[in-house]
mmCIF file of C-alpha atoms in Angstrom:
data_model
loop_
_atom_site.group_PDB
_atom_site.id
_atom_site.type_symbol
_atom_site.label_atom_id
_atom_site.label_comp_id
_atom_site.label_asym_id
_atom_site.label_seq_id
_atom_site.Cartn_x
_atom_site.Cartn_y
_atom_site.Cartn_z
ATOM 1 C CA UNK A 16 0.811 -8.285 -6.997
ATOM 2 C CA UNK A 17 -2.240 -9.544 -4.614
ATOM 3 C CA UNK A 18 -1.244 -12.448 -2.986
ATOM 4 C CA UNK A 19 -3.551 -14.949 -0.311
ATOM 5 C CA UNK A 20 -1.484 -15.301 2.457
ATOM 6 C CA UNK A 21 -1.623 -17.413 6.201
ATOM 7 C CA UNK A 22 -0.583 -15.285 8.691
ATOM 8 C CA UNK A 23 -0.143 -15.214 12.612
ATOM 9 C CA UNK A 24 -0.204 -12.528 15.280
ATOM 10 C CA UNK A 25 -0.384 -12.633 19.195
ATOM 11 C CA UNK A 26 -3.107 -10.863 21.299
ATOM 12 C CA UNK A 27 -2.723 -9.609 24.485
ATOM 13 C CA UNK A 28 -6.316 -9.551 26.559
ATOM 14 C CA UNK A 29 -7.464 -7.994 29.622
ATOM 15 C CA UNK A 30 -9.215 -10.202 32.221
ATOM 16 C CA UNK A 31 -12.277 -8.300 31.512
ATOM 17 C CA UNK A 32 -12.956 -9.224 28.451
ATOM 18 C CA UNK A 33 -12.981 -13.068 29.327
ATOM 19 C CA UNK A 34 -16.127 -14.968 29.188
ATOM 20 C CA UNK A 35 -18.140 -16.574 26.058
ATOM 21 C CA UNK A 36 -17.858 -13.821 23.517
ATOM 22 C CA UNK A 37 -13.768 -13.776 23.774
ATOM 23 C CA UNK A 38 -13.418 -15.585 20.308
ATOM 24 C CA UNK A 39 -15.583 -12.642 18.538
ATOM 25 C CA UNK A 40 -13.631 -10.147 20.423
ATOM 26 C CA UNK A 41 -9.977 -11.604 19.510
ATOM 27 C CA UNK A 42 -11.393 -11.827 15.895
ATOM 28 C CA UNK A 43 -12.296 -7.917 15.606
ATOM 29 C CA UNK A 44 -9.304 -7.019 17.794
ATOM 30 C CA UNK A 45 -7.391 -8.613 14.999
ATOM 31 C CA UNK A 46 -8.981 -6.720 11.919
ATOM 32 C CA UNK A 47 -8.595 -3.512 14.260
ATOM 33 C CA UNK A 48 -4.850 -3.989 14.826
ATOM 34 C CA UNK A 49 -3.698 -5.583 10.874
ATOM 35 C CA UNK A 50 -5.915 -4.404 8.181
ATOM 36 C CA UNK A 51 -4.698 -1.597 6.515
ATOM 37 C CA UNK A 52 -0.921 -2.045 7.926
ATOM 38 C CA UNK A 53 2.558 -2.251 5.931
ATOM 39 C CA UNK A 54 4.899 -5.110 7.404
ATOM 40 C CA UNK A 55 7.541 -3.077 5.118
ATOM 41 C CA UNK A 56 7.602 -6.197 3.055
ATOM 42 C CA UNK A 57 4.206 -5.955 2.154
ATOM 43 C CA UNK A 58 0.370 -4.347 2.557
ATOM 44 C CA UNK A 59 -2.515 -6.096 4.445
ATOM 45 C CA UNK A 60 -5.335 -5.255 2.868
ATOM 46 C CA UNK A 61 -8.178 -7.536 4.056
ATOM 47 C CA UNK A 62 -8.546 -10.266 6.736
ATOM 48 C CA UNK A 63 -10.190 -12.738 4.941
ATOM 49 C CA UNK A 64 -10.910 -14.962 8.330
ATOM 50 C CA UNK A 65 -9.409 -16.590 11.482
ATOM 51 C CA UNK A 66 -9.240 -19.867 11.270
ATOM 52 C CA UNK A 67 -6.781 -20.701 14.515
ATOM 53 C CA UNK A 68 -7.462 -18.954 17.771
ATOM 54 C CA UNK A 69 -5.258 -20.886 20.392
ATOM 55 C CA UNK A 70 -6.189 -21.560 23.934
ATOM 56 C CA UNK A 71 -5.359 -18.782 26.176
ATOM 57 C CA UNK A 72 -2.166 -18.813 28.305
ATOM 58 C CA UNK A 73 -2.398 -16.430 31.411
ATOM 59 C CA UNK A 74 0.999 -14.230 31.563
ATOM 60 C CA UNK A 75 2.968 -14.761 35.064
ATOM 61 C CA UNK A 76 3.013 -11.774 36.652
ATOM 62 C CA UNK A 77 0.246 -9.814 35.548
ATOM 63 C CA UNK A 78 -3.635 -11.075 34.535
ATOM 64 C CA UNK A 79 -4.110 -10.772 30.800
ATOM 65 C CA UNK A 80 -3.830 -13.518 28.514
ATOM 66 C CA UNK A 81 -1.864 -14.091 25.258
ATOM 67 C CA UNK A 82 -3.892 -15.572 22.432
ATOM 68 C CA UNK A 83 -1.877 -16.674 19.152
ATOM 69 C CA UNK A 84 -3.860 -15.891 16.386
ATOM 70 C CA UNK A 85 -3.603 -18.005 12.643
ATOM 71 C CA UNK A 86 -5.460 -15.613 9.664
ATOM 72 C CA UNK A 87 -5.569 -16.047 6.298
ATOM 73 C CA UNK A 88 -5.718 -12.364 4.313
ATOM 74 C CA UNK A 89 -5.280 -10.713 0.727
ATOM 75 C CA UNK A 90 -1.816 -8.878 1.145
ATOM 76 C CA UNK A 91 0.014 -6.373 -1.529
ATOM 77 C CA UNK A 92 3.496 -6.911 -2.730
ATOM 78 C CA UNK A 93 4.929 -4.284 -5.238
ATOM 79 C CA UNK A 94 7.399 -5.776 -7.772
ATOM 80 C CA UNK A 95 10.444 -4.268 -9.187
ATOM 81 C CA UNK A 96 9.056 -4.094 -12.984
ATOM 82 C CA UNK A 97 5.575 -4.115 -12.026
ATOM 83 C CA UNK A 98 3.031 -1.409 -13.876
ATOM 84 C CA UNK A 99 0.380 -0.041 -11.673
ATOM 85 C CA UNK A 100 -1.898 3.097 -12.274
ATOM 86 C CA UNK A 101 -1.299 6.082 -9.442
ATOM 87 C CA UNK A 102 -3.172 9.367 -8.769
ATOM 88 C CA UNK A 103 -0.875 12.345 -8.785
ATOM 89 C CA UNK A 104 -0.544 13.951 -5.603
ATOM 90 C CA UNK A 105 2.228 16.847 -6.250
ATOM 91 C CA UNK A 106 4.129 18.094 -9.290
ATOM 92 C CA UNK A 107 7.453 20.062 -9.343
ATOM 93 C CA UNK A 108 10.010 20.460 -11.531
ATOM 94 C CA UNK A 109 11.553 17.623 -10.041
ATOM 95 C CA UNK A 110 9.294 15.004 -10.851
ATOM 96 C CA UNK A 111 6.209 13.719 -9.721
ATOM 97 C CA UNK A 112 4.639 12.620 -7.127
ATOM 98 C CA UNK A 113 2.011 10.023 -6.755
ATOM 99 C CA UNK A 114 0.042 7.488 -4.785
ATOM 100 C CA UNK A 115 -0.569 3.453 -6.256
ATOM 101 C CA UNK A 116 -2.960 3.016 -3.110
ATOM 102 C CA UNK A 117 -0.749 2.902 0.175
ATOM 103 C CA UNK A 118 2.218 3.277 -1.777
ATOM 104 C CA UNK A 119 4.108 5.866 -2.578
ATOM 105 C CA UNK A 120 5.553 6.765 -5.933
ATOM 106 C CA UNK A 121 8.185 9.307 -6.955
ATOM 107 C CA UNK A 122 8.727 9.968 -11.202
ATOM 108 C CA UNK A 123 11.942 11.952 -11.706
ATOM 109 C CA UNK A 124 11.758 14.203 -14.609
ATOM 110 C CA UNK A 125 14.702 12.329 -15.599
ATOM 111 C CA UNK A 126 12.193 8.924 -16.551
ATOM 112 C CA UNK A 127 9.388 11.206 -17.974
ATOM 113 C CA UNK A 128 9.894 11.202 -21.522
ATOM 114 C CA UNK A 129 11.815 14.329 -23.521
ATOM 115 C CA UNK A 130 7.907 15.385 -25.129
ATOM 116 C CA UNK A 131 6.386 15.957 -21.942
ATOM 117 C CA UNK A 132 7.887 19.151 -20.923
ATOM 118 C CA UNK A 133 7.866 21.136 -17.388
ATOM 119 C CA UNK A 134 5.215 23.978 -17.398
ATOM 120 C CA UNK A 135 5.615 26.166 -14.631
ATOM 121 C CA UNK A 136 3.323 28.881 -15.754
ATOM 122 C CA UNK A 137 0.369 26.866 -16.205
ATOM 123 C CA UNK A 138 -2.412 26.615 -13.639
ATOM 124 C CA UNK A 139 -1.999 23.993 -11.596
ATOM 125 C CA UNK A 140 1.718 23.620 -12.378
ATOM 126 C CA UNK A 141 2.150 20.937 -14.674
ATOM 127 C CA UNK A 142 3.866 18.232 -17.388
ATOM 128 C CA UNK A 143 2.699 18.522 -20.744
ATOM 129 C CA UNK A 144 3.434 17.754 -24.602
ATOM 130 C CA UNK A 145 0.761 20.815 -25.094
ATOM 131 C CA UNK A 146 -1.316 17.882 -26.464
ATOM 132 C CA UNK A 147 -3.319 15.306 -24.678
ATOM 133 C CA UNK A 148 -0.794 14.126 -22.297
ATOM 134 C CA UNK A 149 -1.031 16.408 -19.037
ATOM 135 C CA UNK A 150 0.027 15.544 -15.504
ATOM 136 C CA UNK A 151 -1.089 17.581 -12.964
ATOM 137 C CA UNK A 152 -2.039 17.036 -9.758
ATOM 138 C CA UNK A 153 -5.340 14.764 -9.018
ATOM 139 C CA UNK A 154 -4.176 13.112 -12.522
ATOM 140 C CA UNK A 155 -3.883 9.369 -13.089
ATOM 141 C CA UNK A 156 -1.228 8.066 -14.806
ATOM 142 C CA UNK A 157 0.283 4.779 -15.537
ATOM 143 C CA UNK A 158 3.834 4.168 -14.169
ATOM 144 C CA UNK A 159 6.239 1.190 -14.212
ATOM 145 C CA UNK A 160 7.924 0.446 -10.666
ATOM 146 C CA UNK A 161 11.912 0.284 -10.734
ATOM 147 C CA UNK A 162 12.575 0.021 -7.667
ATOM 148 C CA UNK A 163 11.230 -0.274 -4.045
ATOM 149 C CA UNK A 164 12.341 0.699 -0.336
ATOM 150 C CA UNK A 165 11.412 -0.549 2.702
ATOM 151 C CA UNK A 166 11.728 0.551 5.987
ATOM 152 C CA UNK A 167 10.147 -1.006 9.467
ATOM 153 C CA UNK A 168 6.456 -0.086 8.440
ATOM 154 C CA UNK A 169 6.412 1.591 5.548
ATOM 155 C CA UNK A 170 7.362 1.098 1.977
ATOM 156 C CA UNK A 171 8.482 3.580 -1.195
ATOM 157 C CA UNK A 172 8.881 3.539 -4.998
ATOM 158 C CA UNK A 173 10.869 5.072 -7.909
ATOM 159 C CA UNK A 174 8.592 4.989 -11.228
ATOM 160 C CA UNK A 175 9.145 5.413 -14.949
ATOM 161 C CA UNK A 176 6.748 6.403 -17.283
ATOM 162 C CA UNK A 177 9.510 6.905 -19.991
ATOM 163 C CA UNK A 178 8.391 3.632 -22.210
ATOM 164 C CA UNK A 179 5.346 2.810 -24.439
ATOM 165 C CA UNK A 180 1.767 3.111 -22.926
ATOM 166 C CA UNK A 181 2.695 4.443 -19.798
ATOM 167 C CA UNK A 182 1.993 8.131 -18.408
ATOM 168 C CA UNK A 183 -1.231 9.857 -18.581
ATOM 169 C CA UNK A 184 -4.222 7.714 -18.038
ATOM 170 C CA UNK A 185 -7.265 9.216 -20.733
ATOM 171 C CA UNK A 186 -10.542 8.176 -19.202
ATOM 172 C CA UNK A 187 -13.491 8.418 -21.142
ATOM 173 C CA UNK A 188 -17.002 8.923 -19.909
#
């Protein structure tokens, strides 16, 4: 789930970027170092803006200068029970593997539902009810999370597609 969320950060700064453009400097240092990250509790996807920049404090010892940043951005939280679409990036015959943006998503064979059967033969290897229903890689399919892990800066899912309108996406053109 997308959430809008105030968030803070500190900035180290060389002396030699002081002067009257420091504020637009901090500001793309700070899209630089965040957007795009996993906190392991959650994605930043966009800064949205900086609304706090404190005043500089000049570190004993050495000549840079910390800057505590406040920023407001879109973040992404997956939920335990949450259904998301994924692209397929590997089969085997031990499930599936695929990617719901940043996140990663493993399907074991043992929540794909009895129809959809292991095809080893086929070209790319594949699951399939030899109807409609084919996952292969590149595929999108719909998948209900069960579970999450999260480490220091990175996050990972179990799936299910093994109840009603989940599975493999159709997408007419």
């Amino acid at each position: 789930m997308f959430f809008l969320q105030d968030l803070e950060r500190t900035i180290t700064l060389h002396p030699s970027f002081f002067g009257p453009r420091v504020k637009e400097y901090l500001t793309n240092r700070l899209l630089e170092d965040v957007e795009g990250t996993c906190t392991g509790q959650y994605y930043i996807i966009c800064v949205m803006d900086a609304f706090d920049i404190s005043e500089g404090k000049i570190m004993p010892g050495s000549a840079v200068a910390e800057y505590t940043v406040h920023y407001r951005a879109v973040v992404w939280r997956p939920f335990k029970g949450e259904t998301v679409d994924a692209i397929v990036s590997s089969v085997n015959r031990m499930g599936v593997f695929a990617d719901v943006g940043p996140l990663p998503v493993f399907v074991s064979n043992h929540l794909i539902p009895p129809e959809i059967k292991w095809d080893p033969n086929a070209t790319p290897p594949q699951y399939t009810d030899n109807g409609d229903q084919v996952i292969e890689k590149g595929a999108q399919i719909r998948v209900k999370l069960i579970g999450t892990r999260s480490d220091v800066g990175s996050m990972f899912a179990i799936g299910s597609i093994k109840e009603d309108f989940l599975g493999s996406v159709i997408i007419f053109t």
